[in-house]
Each structure stands twice: as structure tokens, then as C-alpha cells.
PDB file of C-alpha atoms in Angstrom:
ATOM      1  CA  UNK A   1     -33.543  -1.605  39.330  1.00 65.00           C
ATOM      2  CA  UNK A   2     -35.380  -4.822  38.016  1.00 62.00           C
ATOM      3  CA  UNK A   3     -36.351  -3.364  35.283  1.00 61.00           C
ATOM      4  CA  UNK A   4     -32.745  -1.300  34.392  1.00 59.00           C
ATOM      5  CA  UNK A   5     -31.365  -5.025  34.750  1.00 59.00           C
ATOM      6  CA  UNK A   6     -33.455  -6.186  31.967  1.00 55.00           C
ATOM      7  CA  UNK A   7     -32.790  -4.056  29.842  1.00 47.00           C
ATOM      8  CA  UNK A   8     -29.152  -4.246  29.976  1.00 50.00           C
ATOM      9  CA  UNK A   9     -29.744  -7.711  29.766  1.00 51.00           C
ATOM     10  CA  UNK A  10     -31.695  -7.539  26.106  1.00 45.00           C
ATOM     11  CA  UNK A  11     -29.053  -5.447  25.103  1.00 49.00           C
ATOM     12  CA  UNK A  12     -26.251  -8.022  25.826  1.00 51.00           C
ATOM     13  CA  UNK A  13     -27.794 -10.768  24.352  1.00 46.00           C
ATOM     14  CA  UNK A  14     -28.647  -8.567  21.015  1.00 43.00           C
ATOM     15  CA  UNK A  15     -24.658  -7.250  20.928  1.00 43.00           C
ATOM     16  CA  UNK A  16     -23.563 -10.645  21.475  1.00 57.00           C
ATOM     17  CA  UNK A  17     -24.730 -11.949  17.844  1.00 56.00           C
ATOM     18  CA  UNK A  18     -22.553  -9.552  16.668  1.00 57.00           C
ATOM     19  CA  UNK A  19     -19.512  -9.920  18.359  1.00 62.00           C
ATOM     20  CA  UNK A  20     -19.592 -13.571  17.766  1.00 57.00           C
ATOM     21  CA  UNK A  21     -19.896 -12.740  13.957  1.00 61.00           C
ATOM     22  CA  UNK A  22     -17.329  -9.871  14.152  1.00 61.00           C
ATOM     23  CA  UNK A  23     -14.965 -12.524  15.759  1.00 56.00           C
ATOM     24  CA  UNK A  24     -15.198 -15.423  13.419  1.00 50.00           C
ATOM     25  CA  UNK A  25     -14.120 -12.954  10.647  1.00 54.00           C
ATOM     26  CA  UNK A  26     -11.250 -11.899  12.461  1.00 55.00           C
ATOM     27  CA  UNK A  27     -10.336 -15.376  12.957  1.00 50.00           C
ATOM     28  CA  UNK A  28     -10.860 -16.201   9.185  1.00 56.00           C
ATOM     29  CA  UNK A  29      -8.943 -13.320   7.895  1.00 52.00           C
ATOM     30  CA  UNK A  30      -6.108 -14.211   9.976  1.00 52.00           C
ATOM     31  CA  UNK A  31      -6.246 -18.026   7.942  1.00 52.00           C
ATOM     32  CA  UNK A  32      -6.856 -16.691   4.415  1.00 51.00           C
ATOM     33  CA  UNK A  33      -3.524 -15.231   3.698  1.00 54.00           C
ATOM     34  CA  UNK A  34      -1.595 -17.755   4.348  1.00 59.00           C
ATOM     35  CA  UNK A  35      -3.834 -20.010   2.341  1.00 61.00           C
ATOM     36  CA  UNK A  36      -4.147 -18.106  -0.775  1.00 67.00           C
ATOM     37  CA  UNK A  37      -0.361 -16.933  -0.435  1.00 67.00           C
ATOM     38  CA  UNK A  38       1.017 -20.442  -0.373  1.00 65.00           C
ATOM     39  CA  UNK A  39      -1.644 -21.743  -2.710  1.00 67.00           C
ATOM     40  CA  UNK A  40      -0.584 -19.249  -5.304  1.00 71.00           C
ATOM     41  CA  UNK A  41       3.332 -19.946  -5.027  1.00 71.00           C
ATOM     42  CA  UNK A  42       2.164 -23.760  -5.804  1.00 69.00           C
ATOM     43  CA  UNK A  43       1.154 -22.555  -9.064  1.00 72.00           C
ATOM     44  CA  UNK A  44       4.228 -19.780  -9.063  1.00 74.00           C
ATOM     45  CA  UNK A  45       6.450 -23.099  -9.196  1.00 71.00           C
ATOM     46  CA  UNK A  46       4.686 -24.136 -12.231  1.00 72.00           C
ATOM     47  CA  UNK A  47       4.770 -21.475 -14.561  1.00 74.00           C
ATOM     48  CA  UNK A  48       7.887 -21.980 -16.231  1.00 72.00           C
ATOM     49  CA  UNK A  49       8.601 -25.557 -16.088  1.00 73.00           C
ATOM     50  CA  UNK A  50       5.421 -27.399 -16.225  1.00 75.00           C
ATOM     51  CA  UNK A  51       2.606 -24.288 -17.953  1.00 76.00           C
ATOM     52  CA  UNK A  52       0.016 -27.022 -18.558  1.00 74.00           C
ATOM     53  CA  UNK A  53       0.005 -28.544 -15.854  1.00 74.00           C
ATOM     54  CA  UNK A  54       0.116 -24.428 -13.954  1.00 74.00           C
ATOM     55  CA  UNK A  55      -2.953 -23.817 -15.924  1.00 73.00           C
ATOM     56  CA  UNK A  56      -4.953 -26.739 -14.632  1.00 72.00           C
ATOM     57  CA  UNK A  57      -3.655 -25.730 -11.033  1.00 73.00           C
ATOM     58  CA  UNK A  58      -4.979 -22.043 -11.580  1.00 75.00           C
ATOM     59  CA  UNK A  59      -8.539 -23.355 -12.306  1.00 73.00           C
ATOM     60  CA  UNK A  60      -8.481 -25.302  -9.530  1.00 71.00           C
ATOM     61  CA  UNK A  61      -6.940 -21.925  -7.163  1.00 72.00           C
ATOM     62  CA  UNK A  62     -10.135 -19.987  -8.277  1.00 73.00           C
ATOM     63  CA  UNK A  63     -12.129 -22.923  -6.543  1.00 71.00           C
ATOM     64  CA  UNK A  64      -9.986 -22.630  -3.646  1.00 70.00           C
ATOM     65  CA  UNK A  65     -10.529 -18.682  -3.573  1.00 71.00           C
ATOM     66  CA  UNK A  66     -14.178 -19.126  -3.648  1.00 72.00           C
ATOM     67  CA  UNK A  67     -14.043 -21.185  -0.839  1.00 69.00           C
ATOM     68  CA  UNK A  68     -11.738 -19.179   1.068  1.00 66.00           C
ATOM     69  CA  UNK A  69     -14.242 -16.008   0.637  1.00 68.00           C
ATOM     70  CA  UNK A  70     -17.397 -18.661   2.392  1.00 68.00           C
ATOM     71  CA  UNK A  71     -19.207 -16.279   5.102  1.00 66.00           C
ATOM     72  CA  UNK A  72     -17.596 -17.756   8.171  1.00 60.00           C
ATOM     73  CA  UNK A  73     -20.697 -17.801   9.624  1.00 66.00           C
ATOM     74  CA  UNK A  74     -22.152 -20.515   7.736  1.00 78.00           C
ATOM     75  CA  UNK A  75     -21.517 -24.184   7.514  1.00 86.00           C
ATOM     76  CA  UNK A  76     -20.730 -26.110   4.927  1.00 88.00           C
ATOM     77  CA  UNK A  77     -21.185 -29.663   4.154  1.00 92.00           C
ATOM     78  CA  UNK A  78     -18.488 -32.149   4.940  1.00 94.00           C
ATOM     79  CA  UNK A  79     -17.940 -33.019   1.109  1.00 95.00           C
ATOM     80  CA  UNK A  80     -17.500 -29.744   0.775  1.00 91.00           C
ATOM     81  CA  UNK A  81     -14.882 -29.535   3.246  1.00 92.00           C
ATOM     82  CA  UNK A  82     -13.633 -32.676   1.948  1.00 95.00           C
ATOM     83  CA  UNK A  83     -13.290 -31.235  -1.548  1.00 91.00           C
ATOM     84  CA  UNK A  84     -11.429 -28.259  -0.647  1.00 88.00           C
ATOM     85  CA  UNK A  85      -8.868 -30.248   1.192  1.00 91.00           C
ATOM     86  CA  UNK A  86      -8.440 -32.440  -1.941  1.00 92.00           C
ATOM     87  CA  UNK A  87      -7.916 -29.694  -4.072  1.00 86.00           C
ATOM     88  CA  UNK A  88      -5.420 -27.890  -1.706  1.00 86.00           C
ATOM     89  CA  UNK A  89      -3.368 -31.409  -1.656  1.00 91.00           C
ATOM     90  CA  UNK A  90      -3.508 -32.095  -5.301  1.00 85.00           C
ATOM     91  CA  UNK A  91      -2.238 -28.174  -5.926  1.00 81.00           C
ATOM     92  CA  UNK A  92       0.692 -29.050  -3.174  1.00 84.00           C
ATOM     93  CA  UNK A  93       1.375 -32.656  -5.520  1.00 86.00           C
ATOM     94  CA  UNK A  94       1.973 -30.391  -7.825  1.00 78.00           C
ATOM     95  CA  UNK A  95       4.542 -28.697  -6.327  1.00 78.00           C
ATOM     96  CA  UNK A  96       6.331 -31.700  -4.203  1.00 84.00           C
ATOM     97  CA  UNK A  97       5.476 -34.400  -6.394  1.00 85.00           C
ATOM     98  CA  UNK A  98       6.678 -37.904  -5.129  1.00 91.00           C
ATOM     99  CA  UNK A  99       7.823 -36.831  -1.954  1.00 93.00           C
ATOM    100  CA  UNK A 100       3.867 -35.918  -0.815  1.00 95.00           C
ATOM    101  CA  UNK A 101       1.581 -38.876  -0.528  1.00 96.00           C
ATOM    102  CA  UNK A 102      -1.787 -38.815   0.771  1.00 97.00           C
ATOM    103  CA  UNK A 103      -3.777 -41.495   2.943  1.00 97.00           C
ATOM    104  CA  UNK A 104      -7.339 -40.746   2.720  1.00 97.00           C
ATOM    105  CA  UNK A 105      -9.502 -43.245   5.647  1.00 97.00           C
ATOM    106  CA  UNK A 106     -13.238 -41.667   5.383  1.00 96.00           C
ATOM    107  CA  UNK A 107     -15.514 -44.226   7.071  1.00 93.00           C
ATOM    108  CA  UNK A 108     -19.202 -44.750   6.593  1.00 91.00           C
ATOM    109  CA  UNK A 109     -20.880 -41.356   7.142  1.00 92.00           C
ATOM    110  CA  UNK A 110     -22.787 -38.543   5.598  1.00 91.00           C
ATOM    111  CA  UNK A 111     -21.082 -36.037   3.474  1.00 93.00           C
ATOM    112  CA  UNK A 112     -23.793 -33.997   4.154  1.00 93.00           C
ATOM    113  CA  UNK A 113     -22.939 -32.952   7.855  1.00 93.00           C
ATOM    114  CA  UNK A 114     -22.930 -29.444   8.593  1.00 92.00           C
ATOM    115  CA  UNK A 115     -19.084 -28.109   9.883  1.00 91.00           C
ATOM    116  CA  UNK A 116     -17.082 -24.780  10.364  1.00 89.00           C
ATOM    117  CA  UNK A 117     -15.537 -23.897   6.801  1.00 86.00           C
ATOM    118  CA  UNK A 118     -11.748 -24.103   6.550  1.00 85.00           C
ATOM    119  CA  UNK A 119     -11.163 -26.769   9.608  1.00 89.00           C
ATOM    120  CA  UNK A 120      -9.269 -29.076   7.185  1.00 92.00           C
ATOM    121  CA  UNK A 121      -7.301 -26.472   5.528  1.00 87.00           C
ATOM    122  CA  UNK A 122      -5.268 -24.980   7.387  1.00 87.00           C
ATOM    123  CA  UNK A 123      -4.106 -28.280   9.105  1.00 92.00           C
ATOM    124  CA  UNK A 124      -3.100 -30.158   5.871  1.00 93.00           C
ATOM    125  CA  UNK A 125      -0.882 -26.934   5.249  1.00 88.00           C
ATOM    126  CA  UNK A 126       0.985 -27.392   7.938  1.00 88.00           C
ATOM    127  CA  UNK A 127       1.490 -30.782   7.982  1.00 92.00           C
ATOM    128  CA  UNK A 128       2.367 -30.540   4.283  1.00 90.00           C
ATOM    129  CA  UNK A 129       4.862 -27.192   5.561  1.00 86.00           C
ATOM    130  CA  UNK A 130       6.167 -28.804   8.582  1.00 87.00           C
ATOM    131  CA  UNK A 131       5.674 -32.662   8.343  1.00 90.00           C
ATOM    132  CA  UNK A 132       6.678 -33.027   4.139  1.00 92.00           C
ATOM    133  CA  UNK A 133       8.863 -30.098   3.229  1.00 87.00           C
ATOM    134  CA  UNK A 134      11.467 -30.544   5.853  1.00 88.00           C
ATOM    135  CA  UNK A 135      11.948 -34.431   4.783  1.00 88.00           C
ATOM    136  CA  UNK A 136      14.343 -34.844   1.801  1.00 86.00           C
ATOM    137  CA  UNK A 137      12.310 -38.164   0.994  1.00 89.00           C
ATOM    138  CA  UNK A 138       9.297 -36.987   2.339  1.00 90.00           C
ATOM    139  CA  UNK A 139       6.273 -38.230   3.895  1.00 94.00           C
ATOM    140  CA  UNK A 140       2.711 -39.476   3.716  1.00 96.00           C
ATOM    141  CA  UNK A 141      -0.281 -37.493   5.447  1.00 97.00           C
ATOM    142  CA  UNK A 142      -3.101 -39.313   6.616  1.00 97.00           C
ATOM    143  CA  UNK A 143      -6.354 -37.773   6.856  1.00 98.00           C
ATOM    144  CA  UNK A 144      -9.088 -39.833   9.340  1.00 98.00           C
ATOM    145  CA  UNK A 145     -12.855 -39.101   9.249  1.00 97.00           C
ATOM    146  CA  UNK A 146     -15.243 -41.109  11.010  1.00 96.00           C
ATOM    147  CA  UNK A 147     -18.717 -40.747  13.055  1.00 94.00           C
ATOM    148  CA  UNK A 148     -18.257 -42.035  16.418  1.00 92.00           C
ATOM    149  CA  UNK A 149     -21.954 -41.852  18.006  1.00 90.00           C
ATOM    150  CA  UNK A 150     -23.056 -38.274  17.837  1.00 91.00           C
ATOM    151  CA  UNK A 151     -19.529 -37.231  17.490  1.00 94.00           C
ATOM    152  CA  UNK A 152     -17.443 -36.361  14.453  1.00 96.00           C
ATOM    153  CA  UNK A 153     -14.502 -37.312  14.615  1.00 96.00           C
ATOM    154  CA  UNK A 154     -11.396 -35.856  12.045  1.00 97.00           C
ATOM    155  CA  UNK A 155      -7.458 -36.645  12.556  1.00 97.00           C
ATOM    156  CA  UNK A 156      -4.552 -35.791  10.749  1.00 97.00           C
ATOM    157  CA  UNK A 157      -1.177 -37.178  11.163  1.00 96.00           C
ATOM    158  CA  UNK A 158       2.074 -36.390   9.024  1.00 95.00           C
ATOM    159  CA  UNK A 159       5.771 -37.499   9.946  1.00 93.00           C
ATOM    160  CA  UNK A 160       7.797 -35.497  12.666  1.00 87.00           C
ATOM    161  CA  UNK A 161      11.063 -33.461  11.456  1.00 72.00           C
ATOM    162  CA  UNK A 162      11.957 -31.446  14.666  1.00 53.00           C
ATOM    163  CA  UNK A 163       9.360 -31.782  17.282  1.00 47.00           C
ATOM    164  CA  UNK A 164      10.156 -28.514  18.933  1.00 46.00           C
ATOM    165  CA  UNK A 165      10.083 -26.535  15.569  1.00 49.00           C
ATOM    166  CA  UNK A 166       6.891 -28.219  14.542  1.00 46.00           C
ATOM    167  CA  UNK A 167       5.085 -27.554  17.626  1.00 47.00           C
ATOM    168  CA  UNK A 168       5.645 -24.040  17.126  1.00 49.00           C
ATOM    169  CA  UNK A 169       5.073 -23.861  13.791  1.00 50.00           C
ATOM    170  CA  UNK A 170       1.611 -25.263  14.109  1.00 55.00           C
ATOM    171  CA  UNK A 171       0.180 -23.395  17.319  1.00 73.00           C
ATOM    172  CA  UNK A 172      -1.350 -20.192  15.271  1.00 76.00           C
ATOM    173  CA  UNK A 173      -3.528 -22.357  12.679  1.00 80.00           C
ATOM    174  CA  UNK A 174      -4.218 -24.580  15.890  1.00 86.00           C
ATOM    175  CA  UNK A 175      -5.323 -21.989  18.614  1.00 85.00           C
ATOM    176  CA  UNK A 176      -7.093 -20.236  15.397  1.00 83.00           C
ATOM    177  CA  UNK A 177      -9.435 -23.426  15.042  1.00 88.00           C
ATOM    178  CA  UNK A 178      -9.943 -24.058  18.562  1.00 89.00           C
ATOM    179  CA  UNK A 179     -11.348 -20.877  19.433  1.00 86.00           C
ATOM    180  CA  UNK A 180     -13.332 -20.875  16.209  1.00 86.00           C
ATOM    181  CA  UNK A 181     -14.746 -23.947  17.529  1.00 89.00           C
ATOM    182  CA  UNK A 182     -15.518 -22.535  20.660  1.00 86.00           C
ATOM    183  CA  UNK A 183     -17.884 -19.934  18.649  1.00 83.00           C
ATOM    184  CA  UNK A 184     -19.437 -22.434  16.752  1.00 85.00           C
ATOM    185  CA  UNK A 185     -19.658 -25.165  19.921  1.00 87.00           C
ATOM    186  CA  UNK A 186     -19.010 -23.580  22.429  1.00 81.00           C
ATOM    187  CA  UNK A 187     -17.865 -26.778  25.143  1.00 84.00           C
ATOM    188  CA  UNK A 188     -19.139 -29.510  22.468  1.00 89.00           C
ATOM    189  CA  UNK A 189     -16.347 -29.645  20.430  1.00 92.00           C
ATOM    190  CA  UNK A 190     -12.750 -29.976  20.865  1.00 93.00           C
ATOM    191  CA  UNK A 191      -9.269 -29.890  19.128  1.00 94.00           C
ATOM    192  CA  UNK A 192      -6.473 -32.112  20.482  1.00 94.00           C
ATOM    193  CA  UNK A 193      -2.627 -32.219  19.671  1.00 93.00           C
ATOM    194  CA  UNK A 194      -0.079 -35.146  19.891  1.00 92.00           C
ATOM    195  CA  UNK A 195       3.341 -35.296  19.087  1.00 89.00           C
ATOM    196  CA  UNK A 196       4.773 -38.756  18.998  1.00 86.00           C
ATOM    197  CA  UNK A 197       8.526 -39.869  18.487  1.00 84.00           C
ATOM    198  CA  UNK A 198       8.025 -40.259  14.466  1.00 88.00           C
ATOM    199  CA  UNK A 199       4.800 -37.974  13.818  1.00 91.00           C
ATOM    200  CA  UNK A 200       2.184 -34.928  14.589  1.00 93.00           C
ATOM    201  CA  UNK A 201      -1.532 -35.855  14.699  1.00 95.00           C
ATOM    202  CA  UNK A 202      -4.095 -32.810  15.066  1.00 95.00           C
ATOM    203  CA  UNK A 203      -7.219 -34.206  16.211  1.00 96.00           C
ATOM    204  CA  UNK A 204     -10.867 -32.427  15.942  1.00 96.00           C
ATOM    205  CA  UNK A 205     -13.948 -33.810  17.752  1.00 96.00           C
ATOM    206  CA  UNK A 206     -17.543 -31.553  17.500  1.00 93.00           C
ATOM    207  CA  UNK A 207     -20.828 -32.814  17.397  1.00 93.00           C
ATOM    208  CA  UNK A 208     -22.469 -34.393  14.559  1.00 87.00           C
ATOM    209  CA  UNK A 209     -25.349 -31.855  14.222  1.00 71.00           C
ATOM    210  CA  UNK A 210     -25.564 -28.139  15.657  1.00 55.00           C
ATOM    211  CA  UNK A 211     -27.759 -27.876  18.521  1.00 47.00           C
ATOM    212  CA  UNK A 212     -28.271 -23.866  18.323  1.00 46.00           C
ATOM    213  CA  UNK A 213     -27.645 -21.794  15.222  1.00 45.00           C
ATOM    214  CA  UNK A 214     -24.877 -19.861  14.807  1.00 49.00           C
ATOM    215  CA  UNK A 215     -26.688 -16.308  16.357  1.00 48.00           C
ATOM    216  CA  UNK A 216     -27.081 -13.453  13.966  1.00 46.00           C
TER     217      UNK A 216
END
């Protein structure tokens, strides 16, 4: 019996790798369409009324596709992250123009830190979607990174047009990250919400350094 235990032991912990892996693609294909969808109908907008400024955007989609396609099992840097986001927002200026302004507040701290891909992503979309669009004058978003201890700590915060609406708009790309943090962190890292009488701010705490590879 000991020994039958055992075994089915070994064999849990080498299936385990796997479904971990399997998971975190799930949970990253479910992300990507929107992404590339709404990235490409930035450029859409474009075409006919501003073509060199569309052509500049579509160099700057390929980057975002390349990105998009990362194994989700590997980290990336937080420049890298960083990057991405910057891209995504200057595609969506694009678009919006005026009415989108963006806050940057990155404090002293390594660019080089390991994180998930595609944490920052898909929460500047929806505050952009949800927090800008909505607002006939619109809005600023304000991104926050800072290193608190061992702790990494990212918020983002855009202005509130319909709490109820917003909250629901916002729970799939939310409950997406969460449990992809729970993969990557398992109880290390967390992902709060707030909604406040005049904005939304997603918050995302998770260690500063890994302590266990991601299993393979």
C-alpha cells in the first residue's frame, strides 16, 4: 500500500507541471483576442483619415503581436512589461487623442524584475474601454509602480462613468489575472479592486523575486 501511495504520488507531482502549463495558456488565449482585436481597430480608425500616422501604429501592432505570442510560462522583465503598456496607450492616443491622458509614477526600482507577461495589458484596456471612452471629455489614467520591501507593488486608476457597468465590465480581465497569479504565486501575490465615488483603481501586489520556478 506504501509503496502504491508513492507512486501515485510521483505521478501527481509529474502531471501537475503540466496542468499548470496547460492552464496558463488557457488563461492567455482567453486575453489575446481581445487585445489584438481592439489593438487592430486602433489602427482600423486610422486608415483613412490619418495613413501616416496608421502606418507608424501598424509597426508598433507587430511589437504588440510579438508580445502577445510570449510563452506564458515565462517571465518577462518589468521594462518589458512597461514597454508593452506604453505602446498599447500610445496606439489608443491615437485613436482618442486629447480626451486620453496618461500619468506615468514609476518609483526607484529595477526594470529588470521578473513578472507574469500581459499583467499591465489587459488592465489599461479596460480602464481606457470603461474609464475614457464613456467620458465625452475624457479622462486621465494613472499607472503606479513602486517596490515596497520585497513586494511589488502596481496600481491603476482611471475615472468612474457608471460604477455598476464598470464593475462588470472589468471582472473577466480581473479574475483572468488573479488566477494567473495564483499559478505563478500561488498565496504570494494578490490583485485588489476599488471603486471609489469618482474612479476604479486595480491594484496588483506579488513578490519582488520568484521563490520556485514556474514547474515544467
Amino acid at each position: 500500500t506504501a509503496l502504491l501511495l508513492g507512486y501515485f504520488e510521483l505521478r501527481s507531482r509529474a502531471f501537475s507541471p503540466a496542468q499548470t502549463e496547460a492552464r496558463l495558456a488557457a488563461l492567455n488565449a482567453r486575453i489575446r483576442p481581445h487585445f489584438l482585436f481592439n489593438s487592430l481597430n486602433a489602427v482600423l480608425s486610422l486608415i483613412r483619415a490619418r495613413p501616416q500616422q496608421a502606418e507608424a501604429a501598424l509597426e508598433a501592432l507587430s511589437d504588440l503581436f510579438r508580445a502577445a505570442m510570449r510563452d506564458p510560462g515565462e517571465l518577462v522583465s518589468l521594462a518589458d512589461e512597461i514597454e508593452l503598456g506604453r505602446q498599447y496607450l500610445e496606439l489608443e492616443n491615437l485613436r482618442l487623442g486629447e480626451r486620453l491622458a496618461v500619468d506615468w509614477k514609476i518609483g526607484t526600482i529595477s526594470m529588470n524584475l521578473p513578472i507574469p507577461p500581459l499583467m499591465l495589458q489587459p488592465l489599461l484596456e479596460n480602464a481606457v474601454y470603461h474609464g475614457i471612452e464613456p467620458a465625452a471629455a475624457g479622462g486621465t489614467v494613472t499607472i503606479s509602480i513602486e517596490q515596497k520591501g520585497d513586494e511589488l507593488r502596481i496600481a491603476i486608476t482611471n475615472p468612474t462613468v457608471g460604477q455598476a457597468q464598470h464593475a462588470v465590465g472589468n471582472q473577466i480581465a480581473v479574475a483572468n489575472i488573479r488566477e494567473r497569479l495564483a499559478l505563478y504565486y500561488d498565496l504570494e501575490a494578490r490583485l485588489e479592486t476599488r471603486v471609489g465615488e469618482e474612479n476604479y483603481e486595480v491594484r496588483i501586489v506579488l513578490p519582488c523575486q520568484r521563490r520556485h520556478p514556474l514547474p515544467r
